[in-house]
CSV table of C-alpha atoms in Angstrom, one decimal:
chain,number,residue,atom,x,y,z
C,1,MET,CA,26.5,173.4,21.8
C,2,ILE,CA,27.0,174.6,18.1
C,3,LYS,CA,25.2,171.7,16.8
C,4,ARG,CA,22.1,172.2,19.1
C,5,ILE,CA,21.9,175.8,17.9
C,6,GLU,CA,22.1,174.7,14.3
C,7,ASP,CA,19.4,172.2,14.9
C,8,GLY,CA,17.3,174.8,16.7
C,9,VAL,CA,17.6,177.2,13.7
C,10,LYS,CA,16.5,174.5,11.2
C,11,ASN,CA,13.6,173.6,13.3
C,12,VAL,CA,12.4,177.0,13.9
C,13,PHE,CA,13.1,178.7,10.4
C,14,GLY,CA,12.8,175.5,8.3
C,15,ILE,CA,9.9,174.4,6.3
C,16,ASP,CA,9.0,170.8,5.3
C,17,ALA,CA,9.2,170.2,1.6
C,18,ARG,CA,5.7,168.7,1.6
C,19,ALA,CA,4.4,171.8,3.4
C,20,LEU,CA,6.0,173.9,0.7
C,21,SER,CA,4.4,172.0,-2.1
C,22,ILE,CA,0.9,171.9,-0.4
C,23,PHE,CA,1.3,175.6,0.1
C,24,ARG,CA,2.1,176.1,-3.6
C,25,ILE,CA,-1.0,174.3,-4.6
C,26,CYS,CA,-3.3,175.9,-2.3
C,27,LEU,CA,-1.9,179.4,-3.2
C,28,ALA,CA,-2.5,178.7,-6.9
C,29,LEU,CA,-6.0,177.7,-6.1
C,30,ILE,CA,-6.8,180.9,-4.2
C,31,LEU,CA,-5.2,182.9,-7.3
C,32,ILE,CA,-7.5,180.9,-9.6
C,33,PHE,CA,-10.6,181.5,-7.4
C,34,ASP,CA,-9.8,185.2,-7.0
C,35,LEU,CA,-9.6,185.7,-10.7
C,36,ILE,CA,-12.8,184.0,-11.3
C,37,VAL,CA,-14.6,186.2,-8.6
C,38,ARG,CA,-12.9,189.3,-10.1
C,39,SER,CA,-14.1,188.4,-13.6
C,40,PHE,CA,-17.7,188.7,-12.7
C,41,ALA,CA,-16.9,192.5,-12.4
C,42,LEU,CA,-14.3,192.8,-14.8
C,43,VAL,CA,-16.0,195.4,-16.9
C,44,ALA,CA,-17.1,197.4,-13.8
C,45,HIS,CA,-13.9,197.4,-11.9
C,46,TYR,CA,-11.1,197.4,-14.6
C,47,THR,CA,-12.4,199.0,-17.9
C,48,ASP,CA,-13.0,202.6,-18.8
C,49,TYR,CA,-16.6,201.8,-19.0
C,50,GLY,CA,-16.6,201.0,-15.3
C,51,VAL,CA,-16.4,202.9,-12.0
C,52,LEU,CA,-12.6,203.8,-12.4
C,53,PRO,CA,-11.8,204.9,-15.9
C,54,LEU,CA,-8.2,205.5,-16.6
C,55,ASP,CA,-8.4,209.2,-17.1
C,56,PHE,CA,-9.7,209.3,-13.5
C,57,TYR,CA,-7.3,206.7,-12.1
C,58,ASN,CA,-4.3,208.7,-13.5
C,59,SER,CA,-5.5,211.8,-11.7
C,60,ILE,CA,-5.4,210.2,-8.5
C,61,PHE,CA,-2.8,207.5,-8.6
C,62,ALA,CA,-0.1,208.9,-11.0
C,63,ASP,CA,2.3,209.7,-8.1
C,64,THR,CA,2.0,206.5,-6.1
C,65,GLY,CA,5.0,204.8,-7.8
C,66,TRP,CA,2.9,201.7,-8.4
C,67,VAL,CA,3.8,199.3,-11.4
C,68,SER,CA,0.8,198.2,-13.4
C,69,ILE,CA,0.5,196.9,-17.0
C,70,HIS,CA,-3.2,196.9,-16.4
C,71,ILE,CA,-3.3,200.6,-16.9
C,72,ILE,CA,-1.9,200.4,-20.5
C,73,SER,CA,-5.4,200.2,-21.6
C,74,GLY,CA,-8.9,200.3,-20.3
C,75,GLY,CA,-10.4,198.1,-23.0
C,76,PHE,CA,-12.4,195.0,-22.3
C,77,LEU,CA,-10.4,192.8,-24.6
C,78,PHE,CA,-7.0,194.0,-23.2
C,79,GLN,CA,-8.2,193.3,-19.6
C,80,SER,CA,-9.6,190.0,-20.4
C,81,ILE,CA,-6.3,188.8,-22.1
C,82,LEU,CA,-4.5,189.8,-19.0
C,83,PHE,CA,-6.9,187.9,-16.7
C,84,MET,CA,-6.4,184.7,-19.0
C,85,ILE,CA,-2.7,185.1,-18.9
C,86,ALA,CA,-2.8,185.3,-15.0
C,87,GLY,CA,-5.1,182.3,-15.0
C,88,LEU,CA,-2.7,180.4,-17.1
C,89,PHE,CA,0.4,181.0,-14.9
C,90,ALA,CA,-1.7,180.3,-11.9
C,91,ILE,CA,-2.5,176.9,-13.3
C,92,LEU,CA,1.3,176.3,-14.1
C,93,LEU,CA,1.9,177.2,-10.5
C,94,LEU,CA,-0.8,174.7,-9.5
C,95,LEU,CA,0.8,171.9,-11.5
C,96,GLY,CA,4.3,172.9,-10.5
C,97,TYR,CA,5.5,173.4,-14.2
C,98,LYS,CA,8.3,175.9,-14.4
C,99,THR,CA,7.3,176.8,-10.8
C,100,ARG,CA,9.8,179.6,-10.3
C,101,LEU,CA,8.7,181.4,-13.5
C,102,ALA,CA,5.0,180.8,-12.8
C,103,THR,CA,5.5,182.2,-9.2
C,104,ILE,CA,7.2,185.5,-10.5
C,105,VAL,CA,4.7,186.0,-13.2
C,106,SER,CA,1.8,185.3,-10.9
C,107,TRP,CA,3.1,187.7,-8.4
C,108,PHE,CA,3.9,190.5,-11.0
C,109,LEU,CA,0.3,190.2,-12.4
C,110,LEU,CA,-1.2,190.1,-9.0
C,111,ILE,CA,0.4,193.4,-7.9
C,112,SER,CA,-0.4,194.8,-11.3
C,113,LEU,CA,-4.1,193.9,-11.0
C,114,HIS,CA,-4.2,195.3,-7.3
C,115,SER,CA,-2.7,198.7,-8.4
C,116,ARG,CA,-5.3,199.0,-11.1
C,117,ASN,CA,-8.3,199.3,-8.8
C,118,PRO,CA,-7.2,199.7,-4.9
C,119,THR,CA,-10.9,200.8,-4.0
C,120,ILE,CA,-11.8,197.1,-3.9
C,121,LEU,CA,-8.9,195.6,-1.9
C,122,GLN,CA,-8.9,194.2,1.6
C,123,GLY,CA,-6.5,192.7,4.0
C,124,GLY,CA,-6.7,189.2,2.2
C,125,ASP,CA,-5.2,190.8,-1.0
C,126,ILE,CA,-2.4,192.4,0.8
C,127,MET,CA,-1.6,189.1,2.5
C,128,LEU,CA,-1.8,187.2,-0.8
C,129,ARG,CA,0.6,189.4,-2.5
C,130,VAL,CA,3.2,189.4,0.2
C,131,LEU,CA,3.0,185.6,0.4
C,132,LEU,CA,3.5,185.5,-3.3
C,133,PHE,CA,6.5,187.9,-3.0
C,134,TRP,CA,8.2,185.5,-0.4
C,135,ALA,CA,7.3,182.4,-2.6
C,136,MET,CA,9.7,183.6,-5.2
C,137,PHE,CA,12.5,182.9,-2.8
C,138,LEU,CA,11.2,179.3,-2.1
C,139,PRO,CA,11.7,175.9,-3.8
C,140,LEU,CA,7.9,175.2,-4.0
C,141,ASN,CA,8.4,172.3,-6.6
C,142,LEU,CA,10.2,169.8,-4.4
C,143,ARG,CA,7.1,167.6,-4.2
C,144,TYR,CA,3.9,167.0,-6.1
C,145,SER,CA,5.1,168.8,-9.2
C,146,LEU,CA,5.6,168.3,-12.9
C,147,ASP,CA,9.1,169.8,-12.3
C,148,ALA,CA,9.9,167.0,-10.0
C,149,ILE,CA,8.6,164.3,-12.2
C,150,ARG,CA,10.4,165.7,-15.2
C,151,GLY,CA,13.6,165.6,-13.1
C,152,LYS,CA,14.0,169.4,-13.2
C,153,VAL,CA,14.2,169.9,-9.4
C,154,LYS,CA,17.6,170.5,-7.6
C,155,ASP,CA,18.0,169.5,-4.1
C,156,GLY,CA,15.1,167.0,-4.5
C,157,ASN,CA,16.4,165.0,-1.5
C,158,ASN,CA,15.7,168.0,0.9
C,159,LYS,CA,13.1,167.3,3.4
C,160,ASN,CA,13.3,170.4,5.5
C,161,VAL,CA,14.4,173.5,3.6
C,162,VAL,CA,16.2,176.3,5.5
C,163,SER,CA,17.1,179.5,4.1
C,164,PHE,CA,16.5,183.3,4.6
C,165,GLY,CA,13.6,182.9,2.3
C,166,THR,CA,11.9,180.3,4.5
C,167,ALA,CA,12.7,182.6,7.6
C,168,GLY,CA,11.4,185.5,5.6
C,169,ILE,CA,7.8,184.0,4.8
C,170,LEU,CA,7.5,182.7,8.4
C,171,LEU,CA,8.3,185.9,9.9
C,172,GLN,CA,6.1,187.7,7.5
C,173,VAL,CA,3.0,185.7,8.6
C,174,ALA,CA,4.1,186.3,12.2
C,175,PHE,CA,4.2,190.1,11.5
C,176,VAL,CA,0.6,190.1,10.2
C,177,TYR,CA,-0.9,189.0,13.6
C,178,PHE,CA,1.6,190.5,15.9
C,179,PHE,CA,1.6,194.0,14.6
C,180,SER,CA,-2.3,193.5,14.2
C,181,ALA,CA,-2.4,192.9,17.9
C,182,LEU,CA,-0.2,196.0,18.6
C,183,LEU,CA,-2.6,198.2,16.7
C,184,LYS,CA,-5.7,197.0,18.6
C,185,THR,CA,-5.4,199.7,21.3
C,186,GLY,CA,-9.1,200.1,22.0
C,187,ASN,CA,-10.5,199.0,25.3
C,188,GLU,CA,-13.0,196.8,23.4
C,189,TRP,CA,-10.2,194.3,22.8
C,190,PHE,CA,-8.7,194.5,26.2
C,191,PRO,CA,-9.9,194.6,29.1
C,192,ASN,CA,-13.5,195.0,28.0
C,193,GLY,CA,-13.7,192.1,25.7
C,194,THR,CA,-16.5,193.4,23.5
C,195,ALA,CA,-14.6,193.6,20.2
C,196,ILE,CA,-16.4,190.6,18.8
C,197,TYR,CA,-19.6,191.9,19.9
C,198,TYR,CA,-19.2,194.9,17.9
C,199,ALA,CA,-17.7,193.0,14.9
C,200,LEU,CA,-20.7,190.8,14.7
C,201,GLN,CA,-23.0,193.9,14.8
C,202,LEU,CA,-21.6,195.0,11.6
C,203,ASP,CA,-24.5,193.8,9.3
C,204,GLN,CA,-22.4,194.3,6.2
C,205,PHE,CA,-19.9,191.5,7.5
C,206,ALA,CA,-22.0,189.2,9.8
C,207,THR,CA,-23.0,185.8,8.5
C,208,HIS,CA,-26.3,184.1,9.9
C,209,LEU,CA,-23.9,182.0,12.3
C,210,GLY,CA,-22.3,185.3,13.4
C,211,LYS,CA,-25.6,186.8,14.2
C,212,PHE,CA,-26.6,183.6,16.2
C,213,LEU,CA,-23.3,184.0,18.1
C,214,LEU,CA,-24.7,187.4,19.6
C,215,ASN,CA,-26.9,185.3,21.7
C,216,TYR,CA,-23.9,184.3,23.9
C,217,PRO,CA,-22.2,187.3,25.3
C,218,ASP,CA,-20.0,185.4,27.8
C,219,LEU,CA,-18.7,183.3,24.9
C,220,MET,CA,-18.0,186.3,22.8
C,221,PHE,CA,-16.1,188.0,25.9
C,222,GLY,CA,-13.9,184.9,26.1
C,223,MET,CA,-13.2,184.7,22.4
C,224,THR,CA,-12.3,188.3,22.1
C,225,HIS,CA,-9.5,187.9,24.8
C,226,PHE,CA,-8.5,184.7,23.1
C,227,VAL,CA,-8.1,186.3,19.7
C,228,TYR,CA,-6.2,189.2,21.2
C,229,PHE,CA,-3.8,187.3,23.2
C,230,LEU,CA,-3.3,184.8,20.5
C,231,GLU,CA,-2.3,187.5,18.0
C,232,LEU,CA,0.0,189.1,20.6
C,233,ILE,CA,1.7,186.0,21.9
C,234,GLY,CA,1.1,183.4,19.4
C,235,PRO,CA,3.7,184.8,16.8
C,236,ILE,CA,6.4,184.5,19.5
C,237,LEU,CA,5.3,181.0,20.4
C,238,LEU,CA,5.8,179.9,16.9
C,239,PHE,CA,9.4,180.5,17.2
C,240,VAL,CA,10.1,179.0,20.6
C,241,PRO,CA,13.0,176.5,20.2
C,242,PHE,CA,12.3,174.3,23.1
C,243,PHE,CA,9.4,171.8,23.1
C,244,PHE,CA,9.2,172.9,19.6
C,245,LYS,CA,7.0,170.3,18.0
C,246,GLN,CA,4.4,170.6,20.7
C,247,ILE,CA,4.3,174.2,20.9
C,248,ARG,CA,4.6,174.9,17.2
C,249,ILE,CA,1.7,172.5,16.4
C,250,ALA,CA,-0.6,173.6,19.1
C,251,THR,CA,0.0,177.4,18.2
C,252,THR,CA,-0.5,176.7,14.6
C,253,PHE,CA,-4.0,175.0,15.1
C,254,ALA,CA,-5.1,177.8,17.5
C,255,PHE,CA,-4.5,180.2,14.7
C,256,LEU,CA,-6.2,177.8,12.2
C,257,ALA,CA,-9.1,177.4,14.6
C,258,THR,CA,-9.3,181.2,14.9
C,259,LEU,CA,-9.3,181.7,11.0
C,260,ILE,CA,-11.9,179.1,10.4
C,261,GLY,CA,-14.2,180.9,13.0
C,262,MET,CA,-13.7,184.1,11.2
C,263,ALA,CA,-14.8,182.5,8.0
C,264,LEU,CA,-17.9,181.1,9.6
C,265,PHE,CA,-18.9,184.2,11.4
C,266,LEU,CA,-17.9,187.1,9.3
C,267,ASN,CA,-17.9,187.6,5.4
C,268,LEU,CA,-14.3,188.5,5.0
C,269,GLY,CA,-13.8,187.3,1.5
C,270,HIS,CA,-10.6,185.2,1.0
C,271,PHE,CA,-8.7,186.7,3.9
C,272,PRO,CA,-9.3,183.7,6.3
C,273,PHE,CA,-8.4,181.3,3.6
C,274,VAL,CA,-5.2,183.0,2.7
C,275,GLY,CA,-4.3,182.9,6.4
C,276,ILE,CA,-5.1,179.2,6.7
C,277,VAL,CA,-2.8,178.5,3.6
C,278,ALA,CA,-0.1,180.5,5.2
C,279,PHE,CA,-0.1,178.4,8.3
C,280,ILE,CA,0.4,175.3,6.4
C,281,LEU,CA,4.0,176.4,6.3
C,282,PHE,CA,4.4,176.3,10.1
C,283,LEU,CA,3.4,172.7,10.4
C,284,PRO,CA,6.8,170.8,11.2
C,285,SER,CA,8.0,167.5,9.7
C,286,ALA,CA,6.8,165.6,12.6
C,287,PHE,CA,3.4,166.5,11.8
C,288,TRP,CA,3.7,165.4,8.2
C,289,ASP,CA,5.5,162.2,9.4
C,290,LYS,CA,2.6,161.4,11.6
C,291,ILE,CA,-0.3,161.7,9.1
C,292,SER,CA,1.8,160.2,6.3
C,293,ASN,CA,1.0,156.8,7.7
C,294,LYS,CA,-2.7,157.4,6.7
C,295,LEU,CA,-2.0,159.4,3.5
C,296,ASN,CA,0.3,157.6,1.3
C,297,PHE,CA,0.9,160.5,-1.1
C,298,LEU,CA,2.6,162.4,1.9
C,299,ARG,CA,4.8,159.6,2.6
C,300,ASP,CA,8.4,160.9,2.6
C,301,LYS,CA,11.5,158.9,3.5
C,302,LYS,CA,14.0,161.4,2.6
C,303,LEU,CA,15.4,162.8,5.8
C,304,TYR,CA,17.9,165.4,4.6
C,305,TYR,CA,18.3,169.0,5.4
C,306,TYR,CA,19.9,171.5,2.8
C,307,GLU,CA,23.4,171.8,3.9
C,308,LEU,CA,25.4,174.4,2.3
C,309,ASP,CA,28.7,173.0,3.5
C,310,ASN,CA,28.1,169.6,1.8
C,311,ILE,CA,27.9,170.9,-1.8
C,312,LYS,CA,29.5,173.3,-4.1
C,313,ILE,CA,28.6,176.8,-3.3
C,314,ASN,CA,25.6,177.9,-5.4
C,315,TRP,CA,26.1,181.8,-5.9
C,316,LYS,CA,22.7,182.2,-7.2
C,317,LYS,CA,21.4,180.8,-3.8
C,318,VAL,CA,23.7,183.1,-2.0
C,319,VAL,CA,22.4,186.2,-3.8
C,320,PHE,CA,18.7,185.1,-3.2
C,321,ASN,CA,19.4,184.6,0.5
C,322,LEU,CA,21.2,187.9,0.7
C,323,ILE,CA,18.1,189.6,-0.8
C,324,ALA,CA,15.8,187.7,1.3
C,325,PHE,CA,17.7,188.8,4.5
C,326,PHE,CA,17.4,192.4,3.3
C,327,PHE,CA,13.7,192.2,2.9
C,328,ILE,CA,13.3,190.5,6.3
C,329,ILE,CA,14.8,193.7,7.8
C,330,TYR,CA,13.0,196.0,5.6
C,331,ILE,CA,9.5,194.5,6.2
C,332,LEU,CA,10.2,194.5,9.9
C,333,LEU,CA,11.1,198.1,9.8
C,334,TRP,CA,8.0,198.8,7.7
C,335,ASN,CA,5.7,197.3,10.1
C,336,ILE,CA,7.2,199.1,13.1
C,337,GLN,CA,6.6,202.3,11.2
C,338,THR,CA,2.9,201.5,10.9
C,339,LEU,CA,2.7,201.8,14.7
C,340,GLY,CA,3.2,205.6,14.2
C,341,LYS,CA,5.9,205.9,16.6
C,342,SER,CA,8.9,206.1,14.4
C,343,ASN,CA,10.0,206.8,10.9
C,344,ALA,CA,11.8,203.4,10.6
C,345,VAL,CA,12.0,203.4,6.8
C,346,PRO,CA,13.5,206.6,5.4
C,347,ASP,CA,11.3,208.4,2.8
C,348,LYS,CA,13.7,207.8,-0.1
C,349,TRP,CA,13.6,203.9,0.8
C,350,GLU,CA,9.7,203.7,0.8
C,351,VAL,CA,9.6,203.5,-3.1
C,352,ILE,CA,10.9,200.0,-2.7
C,353,ALA,CA,7.6,198.9,-0.9
C,354,GLN,CA,5.5,200.9,-3.4
C,355,LYS,CA,7.2,199.4,-6.5
C,356,LEU,CA,7.1,195.8,-5.2
C,357,ARG,CA,3.7,196.3,-3.4
C,358,ILE,CA,5.1,194.9,0.0
C,359,ASP,CA,3.7,197.8,1.7
C,360,GLN,CA,1.3,196.6,4.4
C,361,TYR,CA,-0.7,197.8,7.3
C,362,TRP,CA,-2.4,195.1,9.4
C,363,ASN,CA,-5.2,197.1,11.1
C,364,MET,CA,-7.9,194.5,11.0
C,365,PHE,CA,-10.6,195.7,13.4
C,366,SER,CA,-8.1,198.2,14.8
C,367,PRO,CA,-8.0,200.0,17.1
C,368,PHE,CA,-11.4,198.6,17.6
C,369,PRO,CA,-14.2,197.3,15.3
C,370,LEU,CA,-16.4,199.9,13.6
C,371,LYS,CA,-19.5,201.0,15.6
C,372,GLU,CA,-20.8,202.7,12.5
C,373,ASP,CA,-22.9,200.4,10.2
C,374,GLY,CA,-25.7,200.5,7.8
C,375,TRP,CA,-26.9,199.6,4.3
C,376,TYR,CA,-27.4,201.2,1.0
C,377,VAL,CA,-30.5,202.2,-0.8
C,378,ILE,CA,-29.6,203.1,-4.4
C,379,ASP,CA,-32.8,204.8,-5.5
C,380,GLY,CA,-33.2,204.8,-9.2
C,381,GLU,CA,-35.9,206.9,-10.9
C,382,LEU,CA,-37.1,205.5,-14.1
C,383,ALA,CA,-38.5,207.4,-17.2
C,384,ASN,CA,-42.1,206.3,-16.3
C,385,GLY,CA,-41.7,207.6,-12.7
C,386,ASP,CA,-41.2,204.3,-11.0
C,387,HIS,CA,-38.4,203.9,-8.5
C,388,ILE,CA,-36.2,200.9,-8.3
C,389,ASP,CA,-33.4,199.9,-5.8
C,390,LEU,CA,-30.4,199.1,-8.1
C,391,LEU,CA,-28.9,196.9,-5.4
C,392,THR,CA,-31.9,194.6,-5.1
C,393,ASP,CA,-33.9,195.1,-8.2
C,394,GLN,CA,-36.9,195.7,-6.0
C,395,VAL,CA,-39.2,198.6,-5.4
C,396,VAL,CA,-37.4,201.2,-3.2
C,397,THR,CA,-37.7,200.7,0.6
C,398,PHE,CA,-35.8,202.0,3.4
C,399,GLU,CA,-36.8,199.3,5.7
C,400,LYS,CA,-33.7,197.3,6.9
C,401,PRO,CA,-33.2,194.2,4.8
C,402,HIS,CA,-33.6,190.8,6.5
C,403,HIS,CA,-29.8,190.1,5.9
C,404,VAL,CA,-27.7,193.2,4.9
C,405,ALA,CA,-24.7,191.1,4.0
C,406,ASN,CA,-26.7,189.6,1.0
C,407,LEU,CA,-27.0,193.1,-0.6
C,408,TYR,CA,-23.6,192.5,-2.1
C,409,THR,CA,-23.1,190.0,-5.0
C,410,HIS,CA,-19.6,189.3,-4.0
C,411,GLU,CA,-16.7,190.6,-1.8
C,412,ARG,CA,-15.4,192.9,-4.4
C,413,TRP,CA,-18.6,195.0,-4.4
C,414,ARG,CA,-18.9,194.8,-0.5
C,415,LYS,CA,-15.4,196.3,-0.2
C,416,TYR,CA,-16.0,198.9,-2.8
C,417,LEU,CA,-19.4,200.1,-1.3
C,418,MET,CA,-18.2,200.1,2.2
C,419,ASN,CA,-15.5,202.3,1.2
C,420,MET,CA,-17.9,204.7,-0.7
C,421,TRP,CA,-19.3,205.6,2.8
C,422,ASP,CA,-15.8,206.8,3.8
C,423,ARG,CA,-15.5,210.6,3.2
C,424,ASN,CA,-12.0,210.0,1.7
C,425,TYR,CA,-13.9,208.2,-1.2
C,426,GLU,CA,-16.3,210.8,-1.8
C,427,ILE,CA,-14.9,211.6,-5.2
C,428,TYR,CA,-15.5,208.2,-6.5
C,429,ARG,CA,-19.2,208.2,-5.9
C,430,SER,CA,-20.4,209.9,-9.0
C,431,TYR,CA,-18.4,207.6,-11.1
C,432,TYR,CA,-20.1,204.7,-9.6
C,433,LEU,CA,-23.5,206.2,-10.2
C,434,ASN,CA,-22.7,207.0,-13.8
C,435,TYR,CA,-21.7,203.5,-14.3
C,436,LEU,CA,-25.0,202.3,-13.0
C,437,CYS,CA,-26.8,204.7,-15.2
C,438,LYS,CA,-24.9,203.4,-18.5
C,439,ASP,CA,-25.2,199.8,-17.4
C,440,TYR,CA,-29.0,199.7,-16.6
C,441,ASN,CA,-29.8,201.8,-19.6
C,442,MET,CA,-28.0,199.4,-22.0
C,443,ASP,CA,-30.0,196.4,-20.8
C,444,ASN,CA,-33.5,197.8,-20.3
C,445,GLU,CA,-36.1,199.5,-22.4
C,446,ILE,CA,-37.2,201.9,-19.7
C,447,ASN,CA,-34.3,204.1,-19.0
C,448,LEU,CA,-33.0,205.5,-15.7
C,449,THR,CA,-33.2,209.2,-15.3
C,450,HIS,CA,-31.9,209.9,-11.9
C,451,ILE,CA,-30.0,208.0,-9.2
C,452,THR,CA,-29.8,208.9,-5.5
C,453,MET,CA,-27.3,207.1,-3.4
C,454,ASN,CA,-28.6,206.8,0.2
C,455,PHE,CA,-26.8,205.2,3.2
C,456,MET,CA,-28.8,204.3,6.2
C,457,VAL,CA,-26.5,204.9,9.1
C,458,GLU,CA,-26.9,202.6,12.1
C,459,ILE,CA,-24.7,203.2,15.3
C,460,THR,CA,-24.1,200.3,17.6
C,461,GLY,CA,-24.1,201.0,21.3
C,462,PRO,CA,-22.9,198.9,24.2
C,463,ASP,CA,-25.1,196.1,25.6
C,464,TYR,CA,-27.1,195.6,22.4
C,465,GLN,CA,-28.3,199.3,22.0
C,466,ILE,CA,-28.8,200.0,18.6
C,467,MET,CA,-29.6,203.5,17.5
C,468,ALA,CA,-32.4,204.2,15.0
C,469,PRO,CA,-31.1,204.4,11.4
C,470,GLU,CA,-30.6,207.8,9.8
C,471,LYS,CA,-30.8,208.4,6.1
C,472,VAL,CA,-27.9,210.1,4.6
C,473,ILE,CA,-27.8,211.2,0.9
C,474,LEU,CA,-24.2,210.6,-0.5
C,475,GLU,CA,-24.5,211.5,-4.1
C,476,GLU,CA,-27.0,212.1,-6.9
C,477,VAL,CA,-26.6,211.9,-10.7
C,478,ASP,CA,-28.8,212.9,-13.6
C,479,CYS,CA,-28.6,210.0,-15.9
C,480,ASN,CA,-29.7,211.9,-19.0
C,481,SER,CA,-26.4,213.8,-18.9
C,482,ASN,CA,-24.7,210.5,-19.8
C,483,LEU,CA,-26.7,210.0,-22.9
């Protein structure tokens, strides 16, 4: 009986060594891609020249308790060096060289970067940093790493790794979707089944394929209920010990299919891809064994579990496991608290989450997707009297663009500008427009003299009823005052 329980725990909370290593590689690639995307707006988003200069930043975020070396200087050179260091350690993580150190430094630089400009963050960023946090507790270099080639890997014979670290990262991924489902309290999810309809009506998110899906209301109805119940029940099914292989693989692929669908139908940045990488960890050894017959580099004849009883006690691992166990409980309580029904984490303990940036709130499309949408018209008046839309570089028009999502050069600007519509971000708007003044006038002979930030509000009703857009002036600045 005890043996069966032990085997069940190993199955449910163990992670295949190949999965851990492929997870490491994919995680590093996402970090590198994310840095590249962010670098296109490095000046705008991270320097004093941009939308959030340090004086303004410190006036708002000084009391958050966040740790960030990116706030030491708002200079371009300093920020560029930090980007390059982060890229270097992400490459080391990719190669599996000094993997533990590379993971720790990558995590620290990521939370530092996130804390420098929270106005451009989205759910994918939160998920990425909590995955990196848990990655520090895992042996990511057992396979396909320079550490393994150099003989620097301990427990290299492990095929299925079991620890509180593996349990922690698996539970963390499950928490993302389970608590997201609990926060989806609107009737649009259940029983009405209209949530995906409303999500795809958000022109700032929807892809061309997403707009095409609007032609199939019955399909969207079924997909809405599928997503809702998958998020609600799927995290539980992932840890069912009986018929383990079949249920674990089927549930994992259901989540993967959902995430692929999200990437195809909505512009959500790297969120779906971070989710896909996370679910690599759930694929059991039986899955990797089966495909290894076709992919020789995945072949693995080492069939050992990590058994603490069979070796001399490693107190470093004991401490790591105790710390991991603490954070499993802590993060569970934090997520319970986000439901708003209890103060599960005492106020004096919240500083832990703030310092380590494991604070999380999985309110994706919760309690229901937004029904208020629209597009920006950033009306810039030139010294010669002409008007230009600073988002499109075209003559100002208030007609709806053919594809609203294309107004944004990348996901960071999309998130930033979608936040600017929120009244809680009203104080940021003038800084954004002042940045546009400086940036345009530096590169053009005819200067901007005035900018008006307009938002064309469009309300989505049921049954494909779209209200006529209404122009709202959010902010105006006189560019001459910046000269």
